[in-house]
Amino acid sequence: MKKANVFLMGCLAIAAMSCSKDDENKLDSNPDPDGVNKQEEVLLDIAAVTNGVSIDGATKVQGSPVPNGDLEFSLDYDKQTAFQTNGFNIEFKAPDGFAGAYVQLKDENGMADSYFDIPSGATNNVYNKAPKTIERGLFTSKKSDKGNVTAKGEDTSIDVNFESEVTAGTFCYVICVYDGQGNVSQPSEVCVTVESWGGNINLVADWSYTKEIYKGETINVGEADCDDFDTRTVNCAGGETKEFNTEYCYTVDGLELTIKSDGTYSYVSEETSSDYDWDATIDSCKLVIENHKVRYASQGNWAYDVEESRLTLVEFEYTETYNNQTVPGVEEDGYLIFDGQATITENKLVISETEIFNDVEEIDEYHFSKK
């Protein structure tokens, strides 16, 4: 009888341990117990935000611009997201004769007492970039835009940065553009949500990268991702002419991503890329392949948009080691290194980016397992 009880108790203990382990793996039904995302609903003081906005090349002018309606202009979005320090971009299709833009903040009480005059020379061009550029770290898109602007066909961008006094919350701005003949467009209004750092405790963990799915193709960690063969003709040193089939390969050897409850993140990726030593190839008349090791460490802040299930990583510091040579870097205004959908299960995390390149939608998924 005692033996049976001991056996039963042992089974119950194992079951309890198993249940406890399962409970630890389940997603928290209240992902934001501290109400981090509630901070984004705070209406920010317009005077403080105006003082905390930085636009390179802009001039702050007292009063308000006076539209005269003689210049056609409109935006096709009325909401967007911004990030503390990093700010946001205002992107639009510039009209013919575009000479600059006026931007003024507003709230329910009216307009700020000053506005920004941004000449065309202080704006940037917007380019559609191919997502597969192995620039810095695994997250290869490195989008130059900031914020959730979904408009298409923009060609002009205004980079808006924040000082430290601009915290999570909401505000609005109006923008009108002008030409060299004194014509000023009617204003368009956009409301901005400045994201809080953090916002979903289910993301807080150490995550290990397992694979990428790009345009339906799966590339596992440690597996080479190579481009198509290309033929190159080489005039060898000995006088022989030879053709070589070449391909360039890129391998993610590993990536460890840590997401912390204080709204910070860090990750370290290790990669191998292949290239060719053409001088040695010419001398030997044999294809000489070079492999390069890259280690990339990134630190910054993360934000989670509850309504869109979107994860954003804003980088503030990084260290890149290429062939044993290390270069540190600081992004004072923050760099939007990743901005995409996040799907979380008990032990899995999938973050994905969708981009339009040459009018074709491309989806890039990064898969992680909880350590």
Coordinates of C-alpha atoms in Angstrom, one line a residue:
M1 CA 0.0 0.0 0.0
K2 CA 2.8 2.4 0.9
K3 CA 4.7 1.5 -2.3
A4 CA 1.5 2.2 -4.3
N5 CA 1.1 5.5 -2.6
V6 CA 4.8 6.4 -3.2
F7 CA 4.3 5.4 -6.9
L8 CA 1.2 7.5 -7.1
M9 CA 2.8 10.5 -5.5
G10 CA 5.7 10.2 -7.8
C11 CA 3.4 10.2 -10.8
L12 CA 1.5 13.2 -9.5
A13 CA 4.8 15.0 -8.9
I14 CA 5.9 14.3 -12.5
A15 CA 2.5 15.4 -13.7
A16 CA 2.8 18.6 -11.7
M17 CA 6.2 19.3 -13.0
S18 CA 5.0 18.7 -16.5
C19 CA 2.0 21.1 -16.0
S20 CA 4.3 23.7 -14.5
K21 CA 6.6 23.5 -17.5
D22 CA 3.6 23.8 -19.8
D23 CA 2.4 26.8 -17.9
E24 CA 5.7 28.5 -18.3
N25 CA 5.6 28.0 -22.0
K26 CA 2.0 29.4 -22.4
L27 CA 1.5 32.9 -23.7
D28 CA 0.4 35.5 -21.1
S29 CA -3.2 36.5 -21.8
N30 CA -2.4 40.0 -20.6
P31 CA 0.7 40.8 -22.6
D32 CA 0.9 44.4 -21.3
P33 CA 0.3 44.2 -17.5
D34 CA 2.2 47.5 -16.8
G35 CA 0.1 49.4 -19.3
V36 CA 3.0 50.5 -21.4
N37 CA 0.9 50.9 -24.6
K38 CA -1.5 53.1 -22.7
Q39 CA 1.2 55.8 -22.6
E40 CA 0.7 56.1 -26.4
E41 CA -2.8 57.5 -25.8
V42 CA -1.5 60.5 -23.8
L43 CA -2.0 63.8 -25.7
L44 CA 1.4 65.4 -25.9
D45 CA 1.9 69.1 -25.2
I46 CA 2.3 70.8 -28.6
A47 CA 4.8 73.4 -27.4
A48 CA 7.0 70.8 -25.8
V49 CA 6.9 68.6 -29.0
T50 CA 7.7 71.6 -31.2
N51 CA 10.7 72.5 -29.1
G52 CA 11.7 68.8 -29.2
V53 CA 11.5 68.4 -33.0
S54 CA 14.7 68.5 -35.0
I55 CA 14.7 68.8 -38.8
D56 CA 18.1 69.4 -40.5
G57 CA 18.0 72.4 -42.7
A58 CA 14.7 73.7 -41.5
T59 CA 14.0 77.2 -40.1
K60 CA 11.5 77.8 -37.3
V61 CA 9.1 80.7 -38.0
Q62 CA 6.7 82.4 -35.6
G63 CA 3.0 82.4 -36.6
S64 CA 1.3 80.2 -39.2
P65 CA 1.7 79.7 -43.0
V66 CA -1.0 81.2 -45.2
P67 CA -2.3 78.8 -47.9
N68 CA -3.6 80.3 -51.1
G69 CA -4.9 77.2 -52.8
D70 CA -3.0 77.7 -56.0
L71 CA -0.8 74.6 -55.7
E72 CA -2.2 71.1 -55.8
F73 CA -1.0 68.8 -53.0
S74 CA -2.3 66.0 -50.9
L75 CA -1.2 63.0 -48.8
D76 CA -2.8 59.6 -49.1
Y77 CA -2.4 58.8 -45.4
D78 CA -3.6 60.5 -42.2
K79 CA -2.0 58.4 -39.5
Q80 CA 1.5 57.3 -38.9
T81 CA 3.8 55.9 -36.2
A82 CA 6.9 57.6 -34.7
F83 CA 9.6 56.4 -32.3
Q84 CA 11.3 58.1 -29.4
T85 CA 14.5 59.9 -30.5
N86 CA 14.2 58.2 -33.9
G87 CA 11.2 60.3 -34.9
F88 CA 9.4 59.7 -38.3
N89 CA 9.5 60.6 -41.9
I90 CA 7.0 62.7 -43.8
E91 CA 6.8 61.2 -47.3
F92 CA 4.9 62.7 -50.2
K93 CA 4.8 63.1 -54.0
A94 CA 6.2 66.6 -54.6
P95 CA 4.3 68.8 -57.1
D96 CA 5.9 70.5 -60.1
G97 CA 7.9 73.5 -59.1
F98 CA 8.3 72.2 -55.5
A99 CA 10.5 74.6 -53.5
G100 CA 9.8 73.5 -49.9
A101 CA 7.2 72.6 -47.3
Y102 CA 5.7 74.1 -44.1
V103 CA 5.0 71.8 -41.1
Q104 CA 3.1 73.0 -38.1
L105 CA 2.0 70.9 -35.0
K106 CA -1.5 71.1 -33.6
D107 CA -3.8 69.6 -31.0
E108 CA -7.4 69.9 -29.9
N109 CA -6.7 73.5 -28.8
G110 CA -5.3 74.7 -32.1
M111 CA -2.0 75.3 -33.8
A112 CA 1.4 75.7 -32.3
D113 CA 2.7 79.3 -32.2
S114 CA 5.5 78.5 -34.7
Y115 CA 6.1 76.3 -37.8
F116 CA 9.0 74.7 -39.7
D117 CA 10.0 76.0 -43.1
I118 CA 11.8 73.1 -44.8
P119 CA 13.3 74.1 -48.2
S120 CA 13.5 71.5 -50.9
G121 CA 17.2 71.2 -50.4
A122 CA 16.6 69.9 -46.9
T123 CA 14.4 67.1 -48.1
N124 CA 15.5 63.6 -49.3
N125 CA 14.6 61.4 -52.2
V126 CA 12.7 58.2 -51.6
Y127 CA 14.0 55.1 -53.4
N128 CA 12.5 51.6 -53.6
K129 CA 15.4 49.4 -52.4
A130 CA 15.7 45.6 -52.9
P131 CA 15.2 43.9 -49.6
K132 CA 18.1 41.5 -50.1
T133 CA 21.1 43.7 -49.3
I134 CA 23.4 42.2 -46.7
E135 CA 24.4 45.5 -45.2
R136 CA 24.5 45.2 -41.4
G137 CA 23.3 42.2 -39.6
L138 CA 20.6 39.7 -40.4
F139 CA 17.8 42.1 -40.7
T140 CA 18.7 43.0 -44.3
S141 CA 16.0 45.4 -45.4
K142 CA 17.4 48.4 -43.5
K143 CA 14.5 50.5 -44.6
S144 CA 15.3 54.2 -44.8
D145 CA 11.8 55.2 -44.1
K146 CA 10.6 55.8 -40.5
G147 CA 7.0 55.2 -39.3
N148 CA 4.1 53.4 -40.7
V149 CA 3.6 55.3 -44.0
T150 CA 1.8 53.1 -46.4
A151 CA 1.6 55.6 -49.3
K152 CA 2.9 54.5 -52.7
G153 CA 4.5 56.7 -55.3
E154 CA 6.2 59.1 -52.9
D155 CA 9.4 60.7 -54.1
T156 CA 10.2 63.2 -51.4
S157 CA 10.9 62.7 -47.7
I158 CA 11.3 65.0 -44.6
D159 CA 13.4 63.4 -41.8
V160 CA 11.9 64.4 -38.4
N161 CA 13.9 63.6 -35.3
F162 CA 13.0 64.0 -31.6
E163 CA 14.9 65.3 -28.6
S164 CA 14.6 63.4 -25.3
E165 CA 11.7 65.5 -24.1
V166 CA 9.4 63.9 -26.7
T167 CA 8.0 60.9 -25.0
A168 CA 5.3 58.3 -25.9
G169 CA 2.0 59.8 -26.8
T170 CA 0.1 61.4 -29.7
F171 CA 0.0 64.7 -31.6
C172 CA -0.9 65.9 -35.0
Y173 CA 0.7 68.1 -37.6
V174 CA -0.4 69.9 -40.8
I175 CA 1.8 70.1 -43.9
C176 CA 1.5 72.3 -47.0
V177 CA 4.0 72.8 -49.8
Y178 CA 5.1 75.8 -51.7
D179 CA 6.8 76.7 -55.0
G180 CA 9.1 79.5 -56.1
Q181 CA 6.3 81.7 -57.2
G182 CA 4.7 82.1 -53.8
N183 CA 2.0 79.5 -54.3
V184 CA 1.1 77.6 -51.1
S185 CA -1.0 74.5 -51.1
Q186 CA -4.0 73.8 -48.8
P187 CA -2.8 71.8 -45.7
S188 CA -3.1 68.1 -45.1
E189 CA -3.3 66.8 -41.6
V190 CA -1.7 63.7 -40.1
C191 CA -1.9 62.4 -36.6
V192 CA 1.2 60.7 -35.1
T193 CA 1.5 58.0 -32.4
V194 CA 4.9 58.0 -30.7
E195 CA 5.4 54.4 -29.6
S196 CA 6.3 53.3 -26.1
W197 CA 9.3 51.1 -25.7
G198 CA 8.3 47.5 -24.9
G199 CA 4.7 46.6 -24.8
N200 CA 4.4 42.8 -25.0
I201 CA 5.9 40.6 -22.3
N202 CA 5.4 37.5 -24.4
L203 CA 8.3 38.7 -26.5
V204 CA 10.6 39.0 -23.5
A205 CA 13.1 36.1 -23.8
D206 CA 16.3 34.9 -25.4
W207 CA 15.6 33.8 -29.0
S208 CA 17.7 31.7 -31.3
Y209 CA 17.4 32.1 -35.0
T210 CA 16.5 28.9 -36.9
K211 CA 15.6 29.8 -40.5
E212 CA 14.6 32.4 -43.1
I213 CA 11.8 32.0 -45.6
Y214 CA 12.2 34.4 -48.5
K215 CA 9.8 34.4 -51.4
G216 CA 8.8 30.8 -50.4
E217 CA 12.3 29.5 -50.2
T218 CA 13.6 28.2 -46.8
I219 CA 17.2 28.9 -45.9
N220 CA 18.1 27.2 -42.6
V221 CA 20.7 28.6 -40.2
G222 CA 24.2 27.4 -41.3
E223 CA 22.9 26.9 -44.9
A224 CA 24.4 28.9 -47.7
D225 CA 22.1 31.3 -49.7
C226 CA 23.7 31.7 -53.1
D227 CA 22.7 33.8 -56.1
D228 CA 22.4 32.5 -59.7
F229 CA 25.5 31.4 -61.6
D230 CA 27.3 34.1 -63.6
T231 CA 30.0 33.5 -66.2
R232 CA 33.1 35.6 -66.1
T233 CA 35.9 35.5 -68.7
V234 CA 39.5 35.9 -67.3
N235 CA 42.6 36.6 -69.2
C236 CA 45.1 34.5 -67.3
A237 CA 48.7 35.6 -66.6
G238 CA 50.1 32.8 -68.8
G239 CA 48.1 34.0 -71.8
E240 CA 45.3 31.6 -71.5
T241 CA 41.7 32.8 -71.6
K242 CA 39.3 30.9 -69.4
E243 CA 35.6 31.2 -68.4
F244 CA 34.5 30.6 -64.8
N245 CA 31.1 30.0 -63.4
T246 CA 30.8 32.2 -60.3
E247 CA 28.2 32.6 -57.6
Y248 CA 28.2 34.6 -54.4
C249 CA 27.0 33.0 -51.2
Y250 CA 25.9 34.2 -47.8
T251 CA 25.5 32.1 -44.7
V252 CA 23.9 33.0 -41.4
D253 CA 26.0 30.9 -39.0
G254 CA 24.0 32.0 -36.0
L255 CA 22.0 34.8 -34.4
E256 CA 21.0 35.2 -30.8
L257 CA 18.3 37.9 -30.0
T258 CA 17.6 39.0 -26.5
I259 CA 14.4 41.0 -25.8
K260 CA 14.2 42.6 -22.3
S261 CA 11.2 43.8 -20.3
D262 CA 12.8 47.3 -20.0
G263 CA 12.2 47.9 -23.7
T264 CA 15.8 47.2 -24.8
Y265 CA 17.1 44.5 -27.1
S266 CA 20.4 43.2 -28.2
Y267 CA 21.4 40.7 -30.8
V268 CA 24.6 39.2 -32.2
S269 CA 24.8 37.6 -35.6
E270 CA 27.6 35.7 -37.2
E271 CA 27.7 35.3 -40.9
T272 CA 30.0 34.1 -43.7
S273 CA 30.1 35.6 -47.2
S274 CA 32.0 34.4 -50.2
D275 CA 33.9 36.4 -52.8
Y276 CA 36.7 35.8 -55.3
D277 CA 40.4 36.8 -55.3
W278 CA 40.7 37.8 -59.0
D279 CA 44.4 38.7 -58.8
A280 CA 45.1 35.2 -57.5
T281 CA 42.7 33.7 -60.1
I282 CA 44.5 35.5 -62.9
D283 CA 47.9 34.3 -61.7
S284 CA 46.9 30.7 -61.2
C285 CA 44.2 30.5 -63.9
K286 CA 42.1 28.7 -61.3
L287 CA 39.1 30.2 -59.5
V288 CA 40.2 31.3 -56.0
I289 CA 37.4 31.7 -53.5
E290 CA 37.6 33.9 -50.4
N291 CA 35.4 33.5 -47.4
H292 CA 34.8 36.5 -45.1
K293 CA 33.6 36.2 -41.5
V294 CA 31.3 39.0 -40.2
R295 CA 30.1 39.4 -36.6
Y296 CA 27.5 42.1 -36.0
A297 CA 26.3 43.1 -32.6
S298 CA 23.3 45.5 -32.3
Q299 CA 21.8 47.3 -29.3
G300 CA 18.8 49.5 -29.0
N301 CA 15.1 49.6 -28.1
W302 CA 12.1 47.7 -29.2
A303 CA 8.4 48.7 -29.5
Y304 CA 5.3 46.6 -30.1
D305 CA 2.2 47.9 -31.8
V306 CA -0.8 46.0 -30.3
E307 CA -3.3 46.8 -33.1
E308 CA -1.0 45.7 -35.9
S309 CA 1.0 43.0 -34.1
R310 CA 4.1 44.8 -35.3
L311 CA 7.6 44.6 -33.8
T312 CA 10.1 47.4 -34.3
L313 CA 13.8 47.5 -33.5
V314 CA 15.5 50.9 -33.3
E315 CA 19.2 50.6 -33.1
F316 CA 21.4 53.0 -31.2
E317 CA 24.7 51.2 -31.0
Y318 CA 26.4 48.5 -33.0
T319 CA 29.7 46.8 -33.5
E320 CA 30.8 45.1 -36.7
T321 CA 33.8 42.8 -37.0
Y322 CA 34.9 42.0 -40.5
N323 CA 37.8 39.6 -41.0
N324 CA 38.9 40.2 -37.4
Q325 CA 38.8 44.1 -37.7
T326 CA 36.2 45.6 -35.4
V327 CA 34.4 48.9 -36.0
P328 CA 32.0 50.3 -33.4
G329 CA 29.2 52.7 -34.3
V330 CA 26.6 55.0 -32.6
E331 CA 23.3 56.0 -34.1
E332 CA 22.5 59.1 -32.1
D333 CA 19.1 59.6 -33.7
G334 CA 18.4 55.8 -33.8
Y335 CA 18.3 53.6 -36.9
L336 CA 15.1 51.7 -37.8
I337 CA 16.7 48.3 -38.3
F338 CA 13.5 46.3 -38.4
D339 CA 9.8 47.0 -38.6
G340 CA 7.5 44.1 -39.4
Q341 CA 4.8 41.7 -38.2
A342 CA 5.5 39.5 -35.1
T343 CA 3.7 36.2 -34.6
I344 CA 4.3 34.6 -31.2
T345 CA 3.5 31.1 -30.1
E346 CA 4.6 29.3 -27.0
N347 CA 8.2 28.7 -28.0
K348 CA 8.3 30.2 -31.5
L349 CA 8.7 33.8 -32.9
V350 CA 8.2 34.7 -36.5
I351 CA 8.9 38.2 -37.6
S352 CA 8.3 39.2 -41.1
E353 CA 8.7 42.2 -43.5
T354 CA 6.6 42.9 -46.5
E355 CA 8.1 45.2 -49.2
I356 CA 7.1 46.4 -52.6
F357 CA 10.0 46.2 -55.1
N358 CA 9.4 46.9 -58.7
D359 CA 5.6 46.6 -58.0
V360 CA 6.0 43.1 -56.7
E361 CA 5.2 42.2 -53.1
E362 CA 8.0 40.4 -51.3
I363 CA 7.7 38.7 -47.9
D364 CA 10.7 37.9 -45.8
E365 CA 10.2 35.8 -42.6
Y366 CA 12.7 35.2 -39.8
H367 CA 12.0 32.2 -37.5
F368 CA 13.3 32.0 -33.9
S369 CA 13.0 29.4 -31.1
K370 CA 12.9 30.3 -27.5
K371 CA 16.1 29.2 -25.7

